[in-house]
N, C-alpha and C. Protein backbone atom coordinates (compact mmCIF):
# COMPACT_ATOMS: atom_id res chain seq x y z
N UNK A 1 -6.67 37.96 -14.92
CA UNK A 1 -6.34 36.56 -14.72
C UNK A 1 -5.27 36.46 -13.63
N UNK A 2 -5.48 35.56 -12.72
CA UNK A 2 -4.53 35.36 -11.63
C UNK A 2 -3.39 34.45 -12.08
N UNK A 3 -2.18 34.77 -11.64
CA UNK A 3 -1.00 33.96 -11.94
C UNK A 3 -0.70 33.10 -10.71
N UNK A 4 -0.46 31.81 -10.93
CA UNK A 4 -0.08 30.92 -9.84
C UNK A 4 1.12 30.09 -10.25
N UNK A 5 2.03 29.93 -9.30
CA UNK A 5 3.20 29.08 -9.52
C UNK A 5 2.94 27.75 -8.84
N UNK A 6 3.37 26.68 -9.51
CA UNK A 6 3.22 25.37 -8.88
C UNK A 6 4.52 24.59 -8.93
N UNK A 7 4.68 23.75 -7.91
CA UNK A 7 5.79 22.81 -7.86
C UNK A 7 5.26 21.43 -8.18
N UNK A 8 6.14 20.55 -8.62
CA UNK A 8 5.73 19.23 -9.06
C UNK A 8 6.82 18.21 -8.79
N UNK A 9 6.43 17.09 -8.22
CA UNK A 9 7.31 15.93 -8.14
C UNK A 9 6.56 14.80 -8.81
N UNK A 10 7.15 14.24 -9.85
CA UNK A 10 6.48 13.18 -10.61
C UNK A 10 7.52 12.20 -11.14
N UNK A 11 7.02 11.07 -11.65
CA UNK A 11 7.91 10.02 -12.15
C UNK A 11 8.49 10.32 -13.52
N UNK A 12 7.72 10.97 -14.38
CA UNK A 12 8.19 11.12 -15.76
C UNK A 12 7.57 12.33 -16.45
N UNK A 13 8.04 12.60 -17.65
CA UNK A 13 7.59 13.77 -18.42
C UNK A 13 6.15 13.65 -18.90
N UNK A 14 5.64 12.43 -19.05
CA UNK A 14 4.23 12.28 -19.44
C UNK A 14 3.33 12.85 -18.34
N UNK A 15 3.70 12.62 -17.08
CA UNK A 15 2.95 13.22 -15.96
C UNK A 15 2.99 14.74 -16.05
N UNK A 16 4.19 15.25 -16.26
CA UNK A 16 4.39 16.71 -16.32
C UNK A 16 3.53 17.32 -17.42
N UNK A 17 3.54 16.73 -18.60
CA UNK A 17 2.80 17.29 -19.73
C UNK A 17 1.29 17.16 -19.52
N UNK A 18 0.84 16.02 -19.00
CA UNK A 18 -0.59 15.86 -18.72
C UNK A 18 -1.05 16.93 -17.74
N UNK A 19 -0.30 17.10 -16.65
CA UNK A 19 -0.71 18.07 -15.64
C UNK A 19 -0.71 19.49 -16.20
N UNK A 20 0.31 19.84 -16.95
CA UNK A 20 0.38 21.18 -17.55
C UNK A 20 -0.86 21.47 -18.38
N UNK A 21 -1.24 20.51 -19.21
CA UNK A 21 -2.42 20.69 -20.06
C UNK A 21 -3.71 20.67 -19.24
N UNK A 22 -3.80 19.78 -18.25
CA UNK A 22 -5.02 19.66 -17.44
C UNK A 22 -5.27 20.94 -16.65
N UNK A 23 -4.22 21.56 -16.14
CA UNK A 23 -4.40 22.77 -15.34
C UNK A 23 -5.03 23.89 -16.15
N UNK A 24 -4.65 24.00 -17.40
CA UNK A 24 -5.24 25.06 -18.23
C UNK A 24 -6.73 24.84 -18.43
N UNK A 25 -7.17 23.57 -18.51
CA UNK A 25 -8.59 23.27 -18.64
C UNK A 25 -9.32 23.44 -17.32
N UNK A 26 -8.77 22.88 -16.26
CA UNK A 26 -9.47 22.85 -14.99
C UNK A 26 -9.60 24.23 -14.35
N UNK A 27 -8.62 25.09 -14.55
CA UNK A 27 -8.69 26.43 -13.96
C UNK A 27 -9.48 27.39 -14.83
N UNK A 28 -9.85 26.93 -16.03
CA UNK A 28 -10.62 27.73 -16.99
C UNK A 28 -9.91 29.06 -17.24
N UNK A 29 -10.66 30.13 -17.20
CA UNK A 29 -10.09 31.44 -17.52
C UNK A 29 -9.64 32.22 -16.29
N UNK A 30 -9.76 31.61 -15.11
CA UNK A 30 -9.50 32.36 -13.89
C UNK A 30 -8.02 32.42 -13.52
N UNK A 31 -7.24 31.44 -13.95
CA UNK A 31 -5.87 31.32 -13.45
C UNK A 31 -4.92 30.83 -14.53
N UNK A 32 -3.74 31.41 -14.54
CA UNK A 32 -2.67 30.93 -15.40
C UNK A 32 -1.63 30.27 -14.51
N UNK A 33 -1.33 29.01 -14.78
CA UNK A 33 -0.37 28.25 -13.96
C UNK A 33 0.98 28.19 -14.64
N UNK A 34 2.02 28.36 -13.85
CA UNK A 34 3.39 28.24 -14.34
C UNK A 34 4.17 27.30 -13.43
N UNK A 35 4.78 26.28 -14.02
CA UNK A 35 5.58 25.35 -13.23
C UNK A 35 6.91 25.99 -12.85
N UNK A 36 7.27 25.82 -11.59
CA UNK A 36 8.58 26.23 -11.10
C UNK A 36 9.36 24.94 -10.86
N UNK A 37 10.41 24.75 -11.64
CA UNK A 37 11.19 23.52 -11.49
C UNK A 37 12.17 23.68 -10.34
N UNK A 38 12.10 22.73 -9.43
CA UNK A 38 13.00 22.76 -8.28
C UNK A 38 14.15 21.80 -8.54
N UNK A 39 15.11 21.80 -7.64
CA UNK A 39 16.28 20.92 -7.81
C UNK A 39 16.00 19.49 -7.38
N UNK A 40 14.83 19.22 -6.80
CA UNK A 40 14.50 17.86 -6.37
C UNK A 40 13.60 17.23 -7.43
N UNK A 41 14.08 16.20 -8.06
CA UNK A 41 13.35 15.50 -9.11
C UNK A 41 13.27 14.01 -8.77
N UNK A 42 12.47 13.27 -9.53
CA UNK A 42 12.36 11.82 -9.33
C UNK A 42 12.33 11.14 -10.69
N UNK A 43 12.78 9.88 -10.71
CA UNK A 43 12.79 9.10 -11.95
C UNK A 43 11.86 7.90 -11.89
N UNK A 44 11.37 7.58 -10.69
CA UNK A 44 10.48 6.43 -10.52
C UNK A 44 9.65 6.62 -9.25
N UNK A 45 8.72 5.69 -9.01
CA UNK A 45 7.82 5.88 -7.88
C UNK A 45 8.55 5.78 -6.53
N UNK A 46 9.60 4.99 -6.45
CA UNK A 46 10.35 4.91 -5.19
C UNK A 46 10.97 6.26 -4.84
N UNK A 47 11.50 6.95 -5.84
CA UNK A 47 12.07 8.28 -5.59
C UNK A 47 10.98 9.29 -5.25
N UNK A 48 9.81 9.16 -5.85
CA UNK A 48 8.68 10.03 -5.49
C UNK A 48 8.33 9.79 -4.03
N UNK A 49 8.18 8.52 -3.65
CA UNK A 49 7.83 8.17 -2.27
C UNK A 49 8.86 8.69 -1.27
N UNK A 50 10.12 8.58 -1.63
CA UNK A 50 11.20 8.96 -0.72
C UNK A 50 11.37 10.48 -0.63
N UNK A 51 11.10 11.22 -1.71
CA UNK A 51 11.46 12.64 -1.77
C UNK A 51 10.29 13.62 -1.70
N UNK A 52 9.04 13.12 -1.68
CA UNK A 52 7.91 14.05 -1.82
C UNK A 52 7.84 15.09 -0.71
N UNK A 53 8.09 14.70 0.55
CA UNK A 53 7.96 15.65 1.66
C UNK A 53 9.01 16.76 1.55
N UNK A 54 10.24 16.38 1.25
CA UNK A 54 11.30 17.38 1.10
C UNK A 54 11.05 18.26 -0.11
N UNK A 55 10.63 17.65 -1.22
CA UNK A 55 10.35 18.41 -2.43
C UNK A 55 9.24 19.43 -2.20
N UNK A 56 8.23 19.02 -1.46
CA UNK A 56 7.12 19.91 -1.14
C UNK A 56 7.61 21.10 -0.31
N UNK A 57 8.36 20.82 0.73
CA UNK A 57 8.88 21.87 1.59
C UNK A 57 9.76 22.85 0.82
N UNK A 58 10.66 22.31 0.01
CA UNK A 58 11.55 23.16 -0.79
C UNK A 58 10.74 24.01 -1.76
N UNK A 59 9.73 23.43 -2.38
CA UNK A 59 8.90 24.17 -3.34
C UNK A 59 8.21 25.35 -2.67
N UNK A 60 7.63 25.12 -1.49
CA UNK A 60 6.91 26.20 -0.80
C UNK A 60 7.87 27.22 -0.16
N UNK A 61 8.90 26.74 0.50
CA UNK A 61 9.78 27.64 1.26
C UNK A 61 10.77 28.37 0.35
N UNK A 62 11.47 27.62 -0.50
CA UNK A 62 12.52 28.22 -1.33
C UNK A 62 11.97 28.87 -2.60
N UNK A 63 11.03 28.19 -3.27
CA UNK A 63 10.55 28.67 -4.56
C UNK A 63 9.22 29.41 -4.49
N UNK A 64 8.62 29.48 -3.30
CA UNK A 64 7.40 30.26 -3.05
C UNK A 64 6.25 29.90 -4.00
N UNK A 65 6.04 28.60 -4.22
CA UNK A 65 4.93 28.18 -5.08
C UNK A 65 3.61 28.37 -4.34
N UNK A 66 2.54 28.43 -5.11
CA UNK A 66 1.19 28.55 -4.54
C UNK A 66 0.59 27.19 -4.23
N UNK A 67 0.93 26.20 -5.06
CA UNK A 67 0.37 24.86 -4.91
C UNK A 67 1.45 23.85 -5.32
N UNK A 68 1.37 22.66 -4.73
CA UNK A 68 2.36 21.62 -5.03
C UNK A 68 1.61 20.35 -5.43
N UNK A 69 2.12 19.67 -6.46
CA UNK A 69 1.52 18.43 -6.96
C UNK A 69 2.52 17.29 -6.82
N UNK A 70 2.01 16.13 -6.41
CA UNK A 70 2.78 14.89 -6.41
C UNK A 70 2.03 13.95 -7.34
N UNK A 71 2.71 13.42 -8.36
CA UNK A 71 2.10 12.47 -9.29
C UNK A 71 2.89 11.18 -9.23
N UNK A 72 2.16 10.09 -9.00
CA UNK A 72 2.82 8.79 -8.88
C UNK A 72 1.87 7.73 -9.38
N UNK A 73 2.32 6.94 -10.35
CA UNK A 73 1.50 5.85 -10.86
C UNK A 73 1.28 4.81 -9.77
N UNK A 74 0.11 4.20 -9.79
CA UNK A 74 -0.21 3.18 -8.81
C UNK A 74 0.29 1.81 -9.26
N UNK A 75 0.42 1.60 -10.56
CA UNK A 75 0.99 0.38 -11.16
C UNK A 75 0.08 -0.83 -11.17
N UNK A 76 -1.04 -0.81 -10.49
CA UNK A 76 -1.91 -1.98 -10.46
C UNK A 76 -3.36 -1.54 -10.33
N UNK A 77 -4.25 -2.28 -10.94
CA UNK A 77 -5.68 -2.01 -10.77
C UNK A 77 -6.23 -2.85 -9.63
N UNK A 78 -5.45 -3.79 -9.14
CA UNK A 78 -5.91 -4.72 -8.11
C UNK A 78 -5.27 -4.44 -6.77
N UNK A 79 -6.02 -4.70 -5.73
CA UNK A 79 -5.50 -4.66 -4.36
C UNK A 79 -4.78 -3.36 -4.02
N UNK A 80 -5.29 -2.24 -4.51
CA UNK A 80 -4.67 -0.97 -4.21
C UNK A 80 -5.50 -0.28 -3.13
N UNK A 81 -4.85 0.06 -2.04
CA UNK A 81 -5.54 0.77 -0.98
C UNK A 81 -5.22 2.26 -1.12
N UNK A 82 -6.10 2.96 -1.86
CA UNK A 82 -5.86 4.37 -2.11
C UNK A 82 -5.84 5.18 -0.82
N UNK A 83 -6.70 4.82 0.12
CA UNK A 83 -6.73 5.55 1.39
C UNK A 83 -5.36 5.51 2.05
N UNK A 84 -4.73 4.35 2.03
CA UNK A 84 -3.40 4.20 2.61
C UNK A 84 -2.37 5.09 1.91
N UNK A 85 -2.42 5.10 0.57
CA UNK A 85 -1.47 5.92 -0.19
C UNK A 85 -1.69 7.41 0.08
N UNK A 86 -2.95 7.85 0.06
CA UNK A 86 -3.22 9.26 0.34
C UNK A 86 -2.78 9.63 1.75
N UNK A 87 -3.05 8.74 2.70
CA UNK A 87 -2.65 8.99 4.09
C UNK A 87 -1.13 9.08 4.19
N UNK A 88 -0.42 8.19 3.50
CA UNK A 88 1.05 8.22 3.52
C UNK A 88 1.56 9.56 3.01
N UNK A 89 1.03 10.01 1.87
CA UNK A 89 1.50 11.27 1.30
C UNK A 89 1.10 12.45 2.17
N UNK A 90 -0.16 12.55 2.51
CA UNK A 90 -0.60 13.70 3.32
C UNK A 90 0.05 13.69 4.69
N UNK A 91 0.24 12.51 5.27
CA UNK A 91 0.88 12.40 6.58
C UNK A 91 2.33 12.85 6.56
N UNK A 92 2.99 12.76 5.41
CA UNK A 92 4.39 13.18 5.29
C UNK A 92 4.57 14.66 5.07
N UNK A 93 3.46 15.38 4.85
CA UNK A 93 3.56 16.81 4.59
C UNK A 93 3.28 17.60 5.86
N UNK A 94 3.90 18.74 5.98
CA UNK A 94 3.65 19.58 7.15
C UNK A 94 2.21 20.11 7.07
N UNK A 95 1.67 20.45 8.22
CA UNK A 95 0.30 20.97 8.28
C UNK A 95 0.16 22.22 7.42
N UNK A 96 1.17 23.05 7.41
CA UNK A 96 1.12 24.29 6.64
C UNK A 96 1.05 24.05 5.14
N UNK A 97 1.60 22.93 4.67
CA UNK A 97 1.66 22.65 3.24
C UNK A 97 0.56 21.70 2.76
N UNK A 98 0.00 20.95 3.67
CA UNK A 98 -0.95 19.90 3.31
C UNK A 98 -2.16 20.44 2.54
N UNK A 99 -2.71 21.55 2.98
CA UNK A 99 -3.93 22.07 2.35
C UNK A 99 -3.69 22.74 1.00
N UNK A 100 -2.41 22.90 0.62
CA UNK A 100 -2.10 23.47 -0.70
C UNK A 100 -1.36 22.47 -1.59
N UNK A 101 -1.52 21.19 -1.26
CA UNK A 101 -0.87 20.13 -2.04
C UNK A 101 -1.93 19.19 -2.59
N UNK A 102 -1.67 18.69 -3.80
CA UNK A 102 -2.59 17.76 -4.46
C UNK A 102 -1.83 16.49 -4.80
N UNK A 103 -2.34 15.37 -4.31
CA UNK A 103 -1.75 14.06 -4.59
C UNK A 103 -2.51 13.44 -5.75
N UNK A 104 -1.78 13.02 -6.78
CA UNK A 104 -2.41 12.46 -7.99
C UNK A 104 -1.91 11.04 -8.16
N UNK A 105 -2.84 10.08 -8.10
CA UNK A 105 -2.49 8.66 -8.18
C UNK A 105 -3.28 7.98 -9.30
N UNK A 106 -2.80 8.08 -10.54
CA UNK A 106 -3.51 7.40 -11.62
C UNK A 106 -3.42 5.88 -11.47
N UNK A 107 -4.54 5.21 -11.72
CA UNK A 107 -4.56 3.74 -11.77
C UNK A 107 -4.17 3.38 -13.18
N UNK A 108 -3.43 2.60 -13.31
CA UNK A 108 -2.12 2.05 -13.19
C UNK A 108 -1.10 3.08 -13.61
N UNK A 109 -1.40 3.84 -14.67
CA UNK A 109 -0.47 4.87 -15.12
C UNK A 109 -1.25 5.99 -15.80
N UNK A 110 -0.60 7.12 -16.01
CA UNK A 110 -1.25 8.29 -16.61
C UNK A 110 -1.78 7.96 -18.00
N UNK A 111 -1.14 7.01 -18.67
CA UNK A 111 -1.61 6.64 -20.01
C UNK A 111 -3.01 6.03 -19.99
N UNK A 112 -3.45 5.50 -18.87
CA UNK A 112 -4.83 5.00 -18.80
C UNK A 112 -5.82 6.16 -18.90
N UNK A 113 -5.50 7.28 -18.26
CA UNK A 113 -6.36 8.46 -18.40
C UNK A 113 -6.35 8.94 -19.85
N UNK A 114 -5.16 8.95 -20.46
CA UNK A 114 -5.06 9.37 -21.86
C UNK A 114 -5.80 8.41 -22.77
N UNK A 115 -5.79 7.13 -22.44
CA UNK A 115 -6.49 6.13 -23.23
C UNK A 115 -7.99 6.39 -23.20
N UNK A 116 -8.52 6.71 -22.01
CA UNK A 116 -9.93 7.08 -21.93
C UNK A 116 -10.23 8.25 -22.86
N UNK A 117 -9.39 9.28 -22.84
CA UNK A 117 -9.61 10.44 -23.69
C UNK A 117 -9.58 10.07 -25.17
N UNK A 118 -8.65 9.21 -25.53
CA UNK A 118 -8.57 8.74 -26.92
C UNK A 118 -9.84 7.95 -27.28
N UNK A 119 -10.28 7.11 -26.36
CA UNK A 119 -11.49 6.31 -26.58
C UNK A 119 -12.71 7.22 -26.79
N UNK A 120 -12.82 8.29 -25.99
CA UNK A 120 -13.95 9.21 -26.16
C UNK A 120 -13.89 9.90 -27.51
N UNK A 121 -12.70 10.29 -27.95
CA UNK A 121 -12.56 10.95 -29.25
C UNK A 121 -12.97 10.02 -30.38
N UNK A 122 -12.61 8.75 -30.26
CA UNK A 122 -12.91 7.78 -31.32
C UNK A 122 -14.34 7.26 -31.26
N UNK A 123 -14.99 7.37 -30.11
CA UNK A 123 -16.36 6.87 -29.91
C UNK A 123 -17.19 7.93 -29.18
N UNK A 124 -17.44 9.09 -29.81
CA UNK A 124 -18.05 10.21 -29.10
C UNK A 124 -19.47 9.96 -28.58
N UNK A 125 -20.20 9.05 -29.17
CA UNK A 125 -21.57 8.82 -28.71
C UNK A 125 -21.67 7.69 -27.71
N UNK A 126 -20.59 6.97 -27.51
CA UNK A 126 -20.62 5.83 -26.59
C UNK A 126 -20.56 6.33 -25.14
N UNK A 127 -21.50 5.93 -24.34
CA UNK A 127 -21.55 6.36 -22.95
C UNK A 127 -21.23 5.21 -21.99
N UNK A 128 -21.15 4.00 -22.51
CA UNK A 128 -20.89 2.84 -21.67
C UNK A 128 -19.50 2.97 -21.03
N UNK A 129 -19.43 2.60 -19.77
CA UNK A 129 -18.15 2.66 -19.07
C UNK A 129 -17.30 1.45 -19.47
N UNK A 130 -16.19 1.73 -20.11
CA UNK A 130 -15.24 0.69 -20.50
C UNK A 130 -14.15 0.67 -19.43
N UNK A 131 -13.92 -0.45 -18.75
CA UNK A 131 -12.94 -0.48 -17.66
C UNK A 131 -11.49 -0.58 -18.17
N UNK A 132 -11.02 0.48 -18.78
CA UNK A 132 -9.67 0.47 -19.35
C UNK A 132 -8.59 0.33 -18.28
N UNK A 133 -8.85 0.78 -17.07
CA UNK A 133 -7.83 0.73 -16.03
C UNK A 133 -7.51 -0.69 -15.56
N UNK A 134 -8.30 -1.66 -15.99
CA UNK A 134 -8.00 -3.05 -15.66
C UNK A 134 -7.04 -3.67 -16.69
N UNK A 135 -6.83 -3.00 -17.81
CA UNK A 135 -5.91 -3.49 -18.83
C UNK A 135 -4.48 -3.12 -18.44
N UNK A 136 -3.50 -3.79 -19.03
CA UNK A 136 -2.11 -3.61 -18.61
C UNK A 136 -1.56 -2.23 -18.99
N UNK A 137 -0.49 -1.87 -18.31
CA UNK A 137 0.22 -0.62 -18.61
C UNK A 137 0.73 -0.63 -20.05
N UNK A 138 1.26 -1.78 -20.47
CA UNK A 138 1.77 -1.88 -21.84
C UNK A 138 0.65 -1.68 -22.85
N UNK A 139 -0.54 -2.24 -22.58
CA UNK A 139 -1.69 -2.02 -23.47
C UNK A 139 -2.00 -0.54 -23.58
N UNK A 140 -2.01 0.14 -22.46
CA UNK A 140 -2.34 1.57 -22.44
C UNK A 140 -1.32 2.37 -23.24
N UNK A 141 -0.05 2.10 -23.01
CA UNK A 141 0.99 2.86 -23.71
C UNK A 141 0.96 2.58 -25.21
N UNK A 142 0.74 1.33 -25.56
CA UNK A 142 0.69 0.99 -26.99
C UNK A 142 -0.53 1.64 -27.64
N UNK A 143 -1.65 1.64 -26.96
CA UNK A 143 -2.87 2.24 -27.52
C UNK A 143 -2.73 3.75 -27.67
N UNK A 144 -2.12 4.39 -26.69
CA UNK A 144 -2.00 5.86 -26.72
C UNK A 144 -0.90 6.32 -27.67
N UNK A 145 0.29 5.72 -27.56
CA UNK A 145 1.45 6.20 -28.33
C UNK A 145 1.76 5.39 -29.58
N UNK A 146 1.18 4.20 -29.69
CA UNK A 146 1.48 3.33 -30.82
C UNK A 146 2.59 2.34 -30.53
N UNK A 147 3.35 2.57 -29.47
CA UNK A 147 4.45 1.70 -29.06
C UNK A 147 4.53 1.70 -27.53
N UNK A 148 5.08 0.64 -26.98
CA UNK A 148 5.23 0.57 -25.52
C UNK A 148 6.30 1.55 -25.04
N UNK A 149 7.42 1.59 -25.72
CA UNK A 149 8.52 2.51 -25.38
C UNK A 149 8.50 3.66 -26.39
N UNK A 150 8.29 4.86 -25.89
CA UNK A 150 8.23 6.04 -26.75
C UNK A 150 8.92 7.20 -26.05
N UNK A 151 9.68 7.97 -26.80
CA UNK A 151 10.38 9.12 -26.23
C UNK A 151 9.37 10.22 -25.89
N UNK A 152 9.75 11.11 -24.97
CA UNK A 152 8.87 12.22 -24.61
C UNK A 152 8.65 13.13 -25.82
N UNK A 153 9.62 13.21 -26.72
CA UNK A 153 9.44 14.03 -27.92
C UNK A 153 8.27 13.52 -28.76
N UNK A 154 8.04 12.22 -28.76
CA UNK A 154 6.90 11.65 -29.49
C UNK A 154 5.64 11.65 -28.64
N UNK A 155 5.80 11.53 -27.33
CA UNK A 155 4.64 11.52 -26.43
C UNK A 155 3.96 12.88 -26.35
N UNK A 156 4.77 13.92 -26.28
CA UNK A 156 4.27 15.27 -26.01
C UNK A 156 3.17 15.72 -26.98
N UNK A 157 3.37 15.63 -28.30
CA UNK A 157 2.30 16.08 -29.20
C UNK A 157 1.03 15.22 -29.09
N UNK A 158 1.19 13.95 -28.77
CA UNK A 158 0.03 13.06 -28.60
C UNK A 158 -0.76 13.48 -27.37
N UNK A 159 -0.04 13.71 -26.27
CA UNK A 159 -0.70 14.16 -25.03
C UNK A 159 -1.39 15.50 -25.27
N UNK A 160 -0.69 16.42 -25.92
CA UNK A 160 -1.27 17.74 -26.18
C UNK A 160 -2.54 17.64 -27.02
N UNK A 161 -2.51 16.81 -28.04
CA UNK A 161 -3.69 16.67 -28.91
C UNK A 161 -4.85 16.05 -28.15
N UNK A 162 -4.59 15.01 -27.37
CA UNK A 162 -5.66 14.38 -26.59
C UNK A 162 -6.23 15.37 -25.56
N UNK A 163 -5.37 16.17 -24.96
CA UNK A 163 -5.84 17.12 -23.96
C UNK A 163 -6.56 18.32 -24.58
N UNK A 164 -6.20 18.69 -25.80
CA UNK A 164 -6.87 19.80 -26.48
C UNK A 164 -8.35 19.51 -26.69
N UNK A 165 -8.66 18.26 -26.90
CA UNK A 165 -10.06 17.87 -27.16
C UNK A 165 -10.63 17.07 -25.99
N UNK A 166 -10.02 17.20 -24.83
CA UNK A 166 -10.38 16.36 -23.68
C UNK A 166 -11.79 16.62 -23.17
N UNK A 167 -12.48 15.54 -22.86
CA UNK A 167 -13.76 15.62 -22.16
C UNK A 167 -13.49 15.17 -20.73
N UNK A 168 -13.06 16.13 -19.90
CA UNK A 168 -12.65 15.80 -18.54
C UNK A 168 -13.85 15.43 -17.67
N UNK A 169 -15.04 15.87 -18.05
CA UNK A 169 -16.24 15.49 -17.31
C UNK A 169 -16.48 13.98 -17.47
N UNK A 170 -16.35 13.49 -18.70
CA UNK A 170 -16.50 12.04 -18.93
C UNK A 170 -15.40 11.27 -18.21
N UNK A 171 -14.17 11.79 -18.29
CA UNK A 171 -13.06 11.11 -17.63
C UNK A 171 -13.30 11.03 -16.13
N UNK A 172 -13.81 12.10 -15.56
CA UNK A 172 -14.11 12.12 -14.13
C UNK A 172 -15.21 11.10 -13.79
N UNK A 173 -16.15 10.94 -14.70
CA UNK A 173 -17.24 9.98 -14.49
C UNK A 173 -16.73 8.53 -14.53
N UNK A 174 -15.79 8.24 -15.43
CA UNK A 174 -15.35 6.86 -15.64
C UNK A 174 -14.14 6.44 -14.82
N UNK A 175 -13.35 7.39 -14.34
CA UNK A 175 -12.13 7.04 -13.61
C UNK A 175 -12.18 7.64 -12.20
N UNK A 176 -12.26 6.76 -11.21
CA UNK A 176 -12.30 7.22 -9.82
C UNK A 176 -11.02 7.95 -9.44
N UNK A 177 -9.88 7.51 -9.97
CA UNK A 177 -8.62 8.16 -9.62
C UNK A 177 -8.55 9.58 -10.21
N UNK A 178 -9.07 9.77 -11.42
CA UNK A 178 -9.10 11.12 -11.99
C UNK A 178 -10.11 11.97 -11.23
N UNK A 179 -11.25 11.41 -10.87
CA UNK A 179 -12.28 12.13 -10.12
C UNK A 179 -11.71 12.65 -8.80
N UNK A 180 -10.90 11.83 -8.12
CA UNK A 180 -10.27 12.23 -6.87
C UNK A 180 -9.32 13.41 -7.11
N UNK A 181 -8.47 13.31 -8.13
CA UNK A 181 -7.56 14.40 -8.47
C UNK A 181 -8.36 15.68 -8.77
N UNK A 182 -9.38 15.56 -9.60
CA UNK A 182 -10.17 16.72 -9.99
C UNK A 182 -10.80 17.40 -8.77
N UNK A 183 -11.41 16.61 -7.90
CA UNK A 183 -12.04 17.15 -6.70
C UNK A 183 -11.04 17.81 -5.77
N UNK A 184 -9.90 17.15 -5.56
CA UNK A 184 -8.87 17.70 -4.68
C UNK A 184 -8.31 19.00 -5.25
N UNK A 185 -8.05 19.02 -6.56
CA UNK A 185 -7.51 20.21 -7.19
C UNK A 185 -8.49 21.38 -7.09
N UNK A 186 -9.76 21.13 -7.38
CA UNK A 186 -10.75 22.21 -7.33
C UNK A 186 -10.88 22.75 -5.91
N UNK A 187 -10.80 21.89 -4.90
CA UNK A 187 -10.88 22.35 -3.51
C UNK A 187 -9.68 23.24 -3.16
N UNK A 188 -8.48 22.83 -3.59
CA UNK A 188 -7.29 23.65 -3.34
C UNK A 188 -7.39 24.96 -4.10
N UNK A 189 -7.81 24.93 -5.34
CA UNK A 189 -7.93 26.14 -6.15
C UNK A 189 -8.91 27.12 -5.50
N UNK A 190 -10.06 26.61 -5.07
CA UNK A 190 -11.06 27.48 -4.43
C UNK A 190 -10.49 28.11 -3.16
N UNK A 191 -9.71 27.37 -2.40
CA UNK A 191 -9.14 27.92 -1.17
C UNK A 191 -8.09 29.00 -1.44
N UNK A 192 -7.47 28.96 -2.62
CA UNK A 192 -6.44 29.93 -2.96
C UNK A 192 -6.97 31.19 -3.63
N UNK A 193 -8.14 31.09 -4.27
CA UNK A 193 -8.69 32.22 -4.98
C UNK A 193 -9.41 33.15 -4.01
N UNK A 194 -9.32 34.46 -4.25
CA UNK A 194 -10.02 35.38 -3.36
C UNK A 194 -11.54 35.20 -3.48
N UNK A 195 -12.23 35.40 -2.37
CA UNK A 195 -13.69 35.21 -2.35
C UNK A 195 -14.41 36.32 -3.09
């Protein structure tokens, strides 16, 4: 099994936990991922936007990570120009780092992806696409965690349980933002693995 170190700049611990669990599924048995925490952190999307290029450079140069992730909620299901956001992030990265970085932009928040997973668990035979990403952030958080405001100590086991039984193929089918993350991650992973 190959060992890979990754750097991460994200808004909150729910992003961190989702990504940690998703990497173990997406890389299957080929790779073990370990997060390397750098000294550059963010508490909100403005800090992610302001610090991502520096955080990426520090992660690759100082901490020698193999791959770098930026996670930032989009906050709206309406009038979002994803191409513009991806261009902004990729344009801010050096050429040397761009091909080993993955930009993750959940519509509206990561809890919408978790809500889809919860919905699949509760309705395993339902194949109809339910547009959960059009519902509010508060709806998503309340549905996933039971409350709008929840500590990471309470979020973590919920995220872990949802990810343990995750149907990421269905999630990729129903969420364009997750599909983009999945495709980008798999492309970066393939480029890093020996042929």
